[in-house]
Amino acid sequence: MLIKNVSNPDLKFTDKLPKFNVNWLIIISYLTLILIFPSAALITKSFSLGPEEFWRIATSKIAISAYNVTFFTALFAAAINGVMGTLIAWVLVRYDFPGKKIIDGAIDLPFALPTSVAGLVLATVYSNQGILGKFFGIFGVKIAFTRLGVFVAMLFISLPFIVRTLQPVLQEMEREVEEAAACLGANEFQTFTKVILPPLIPPILTGVALGFSRAVGEYGSVVLVASNIPFQDLIAPVLVFQYLEEYNYAGATVIGTILLLFALISLLGINLLQQWSRRYAIQ
Amino acid sequence: MQSSNKGKNYQTILILIAIVYFTFILLIPVVTLIFEAFHKGFQPFLDSLQSVEFQEALKLTLIITAITLPLNTIFGLSAAWIIARNQFRGRALLLSIIDVPFSISPVVAGLMLVLLYGKNSWLGGILASVGIKIIFALPGMVLATMFVTLPFVAREIIPVLEEIGPQEEEAARILGASDWQIFWRVTIPNIRWGLLYGLLLTNARAMGEFGAVSVVSGSILGQTATLPIFVEQTYKNYQTEAAFSAAAILALLGLLTLIGKEFLERRVDN
């Protein structure tokens, strides 16, 4: 028992860094080369523009419209998937039906499929000649090469985040609590809103935040399914790409920095949400 | 009796909604992909895989993956070892830094590399003067791939290492094993499924990365186009057959990844 305690790393917390060895050398050089130097290059370039120039590009009309398309479409897609993803996770965990295994396995497909393949397929399916494009065409709705195309691509890539965040939480939920609520006279609606839903809110929000963050940064599928016309369906990552193609490094840098800042803020937010989820889980 | 019937109705409606949504968002697109790739039969599919552009794209993708995979594994093992086996100030920070590439847009990752190594930067200028080209060449594409795949191996191994604990390694040390022997004989066998899982994800992402690689590649078919870029470029050139053939190959890779994932997840859980 004594030996076990001594060897448990959690018990000997040290202020000092572990002794410098080859592992540290590998980590530091890899992170420096791959992550830190490139990030520093972006930030330095941003600062070299000066605050006025930065502000001018960051708030230019084309940039504002690109943020508008990116953030609102991503938010909308993540919110829809917040509902539909929760429903799918619920159905997968609670019910048995034919084809369940296939759906469960295929939910991860957007993770495994290269984004350009997703874009190619969505552009084909939702184009005027495509099967779903024809279907929505009946109602006079055009999807591919419009802002709705961006939305569909974002739906596609953000779905697994919500389902996969929620599934383990649903699996661990104790059904006795629901039975107890039913025994105490709660109807199904009350059981759902007062017993089932509250502990699911933090993981749902975590999944939505993960999906939203991914959708905002998405490039590959959107660039193929949208027409990428400014003020219509041009998203911020595609704008960065277009600026780079035009050798407008200042423009690319500013929009890129804003996307980077957003990524760091969302990383922080997701961490906080996960802590909140965990606190719920322990109770 | 009545209430259980009502419950059944709920259940059926929810299942139906889930299936319809799944069909629209995922199933129809995937079926279309397979249909478009093979609707003229197997021969045109095979023919479009014979083109020089496709062969070059495949070769480039394999080269990039072959370089990224071992480097990323070495980094992932080192990082996981440091984080799982030590408590130190800044441990949480290091963990967050490793996660950063997950949340950064691939285009921004590519942009960073262009700003650092491109022709207009001082570093790019120095490298160009000694004849080294990073951007619009293989090194840049490898760096971009390493960027987007950085977290995978480390992320998968850390929880496995933490769960196993250091007891077996310490026992080996007491019995006189060297660091190297402990690593190969004790640690690696213990983490093998987690490591394979990380490798599987890294491999899938390395072969499938589009955005970041596209920014630094220049996307010239037959020269700097990887398979995902080949899909985009041929589609833009109205070579739909070629685009869908390559897309089918990449989808097959995705499918194999999912099957491998399913298999490894069970192993890791045990």
mmCIF file of N, CA and C in Angstrom, chain B residues 20 24 26 39-40 42 45 53 69-70 88 112 119 148 155 166 183 202 212 240 242 245-246 253 255 263:
data_model
loop_
_atom_site.group_PDB
_atom_site.id
_atom_site.type_symbol
_atom_site.label_atom_id
_atom_site.label_comp_id
_atom_site.label_asym_id
_atom_site.label_seq_id
_atom_site.Cartn_x
_atom_site.Cartn_y
_atom_site.Cartn_z
ATOM 1 N N VAL B 20 -35.248 10.426 -41.112
ATOM 2 C CA VAL B 20 -35.429 11.359 -42.224
ATOM 3 C C VAL B 20 -34.276 12.369 -42.257
ATOM 4 N N PHE B 24 -31.501 12.835 -45.270
ATOM 5 C CA PHE B 24 -31.272 14.063 -46.034
ATOM 6 C C PHE B 24 -29.839 14.556 -45.891
ATOM 7 N N LEU B 26 -27.008 12.964 -44.548
ATOM 8 C CA LEU B 26 -25.867 12.074 -44.773
ATOM 9 C C LEU B 26 -26.090 10.996 -45.837
ATOM 10 N N HIS B 39 -21.918 5.015 -62.035
ATOM 11 C CA HIS B 39 -23.119 4.810 -62.825
ATOM 12 C C HIS B 39 -22.828 4.473 -64.282
ATOM 13 N N LYS B 40 -21.627 4.774 -64.755
ATOM 14 C CA LYS B 40 -21.322 4.389 -66.131
ATOM 15 C C LYS B 40 -20.593 3.062 -66.162
ATOM 16 N N PHE B 42 -17.870 0.139 -64.194
ATOM 17 C CA PHE B 42 -16.610 0.110 -63.469
ATOM 18 C C PHE B 42 -15.446 0.618 -64.308
ATOM 19 N N PHE B 45 -14.627 4.341 -64.376
ATOM 20 C CA PHE B 45 -14.050 4.647 -63.061
ATOM 21 C C PHE B 45 -12.568 4.302 -63.041
ATOM 22 N N GLU B 53 -2.547 12.869 -63.905
ATOM 23 C CA GLU B 53 -2.860 13.799 -62.816
ATOM 24 C C GLU B 53 -3.285 13.054 -61.558
ATOM 25 N N LEU B 69 3.118 10.998 -40.695
ATOM 26 C CA LEU B 69 2.727 9.978 -39.727
ATOM 27 C C LEU B 69 3.820 9.678 -38.683
ATOM 28 N N PRO B 70 5.055 9.335 -39.104
ATOM 29 C CA PRO B 70 6.066 9.028 -38.079
ATOM 30 C C PRO B 70 6.437 10.248 -37.228
ATOM 31 N N PHE B 88 3.183 19.194 -13.350
ATOM 32 C CA PHE B 88 4.035 20.378 -13.298
ATOM 33 C C PHE B 88 3.192 21.600 -13.608
ATOM 34 N N MET B 112 -0.854 31.212 -42.030
ATOM 35 C CA MET B 112 0.306 31.390 -41.143
ATOM 36 C C MET B 112 1.586 30.911 -41.816
ATOM 37 N N LYS B 119 7.331 34.041 -50.067
ATOM 38 C CA LYS B 119 8.373 34.824 -50.735
ATOM 39 C C LYS B 119 8.596 36.181 -50.077
ATOM 40 N N VAL B 148 -2.365 20.447 -38.922
ATOM 41 C CA VAL B 148 -3.755 20.046 -38.654
ATOM 42 C C VAL B 148 -3.852 18.693 -37.954
ATOM 43 N N ARG B 155 -3.505 13.214 -28.072
ATOM 44 C CA ARG B 155 -4.850 13.212 -27.484
ATOM 45 C C ARG B 155 -5.359 11.807 -27.180
ATOM 46 N N PRO B 166 1.790 4.337 -13.680
ATOM 47 C CA PRO B 166 3.215 4.069 -13.889
ATOM 48 C C PRO B 166 3.733 2.815 -13.180
ATOM 49 N N PHE B 183 10.254 1.393 -22.510
ATOM 50 C CA PHE B 183 9.395 1.972 -23.530
ATOM 51 C C PHE B 183 8.867 0.901 -24.488
ATOM 52 N N THR B 202 -4.859 10.219 -37.530
ATOM 53 C CA THR B 202 -3.846 11.047 -38.189
ATOM 54 C C THR B 202 -3.775 10.719 -39.670
ATOM 55 N N ALA B 212 -6.006 23.571 -45.470
ATOM 56 C CA ALA B 212 -4.670 24.063 -45.133
ATOM 57 C C ALA B 212 -3.683 23.768 -46.253
ATOM 58 N N THR B 240 -16.214 15.941 -64.257
ATOM 59 C CA THR B 240 -16.993 15.366 -63.154
ATOM 60 C C THR B 240 -16.618 13.916 -62.888
ATOM 61 N N ALA B 242 -13.783 12.330 -63.329
ATOM 62 C CA ALA B 242 -12.518 12.233 -62.606
ATOM 63 C C ALA B 242 -12.710 12.647 -61.146
ATOM 64 N N SER B 245 -14.501 9.886 -59.263
ATOM 65 C CA SER B 245 -13.669 8.690 -59.080
ATOM 66 C C SER B 245 -12.706 8.879 -57.922
ATOM 67 N N ALA B 246 -12.033 10.036 -57.900
ATOM 68 C CA ALA B 246 -11.111 10.307 -56.799
ATOM 69 C C ALA B 246 -11.877 10.431 -55.485
ATOM 70 N N LEU B 253 -11.517 5.379 -48.231
ATOM 71 C CA LEU B 253 -10.573 5.588 -47.123
ATOM 72 C C LEU B 253 -11.328 5.990 -45.859
ATOM 73 N N LEU B 255 -14.423 5.310 -45.125
ATOM 74 C CA LEU B 255 -15.185 4.149 -44.656
ATOM 75 C C LEU B 255 -14.277 3.196 -43.879
ATOM 76 N N PHE B 263 -13.645 -0.848 -34.564
ATOM 77 C CA PHE B 263 -12.876 -1.978 -34.048
ATOM 78 C C PHE B 263 -11.974 -1.550 -32.884
#
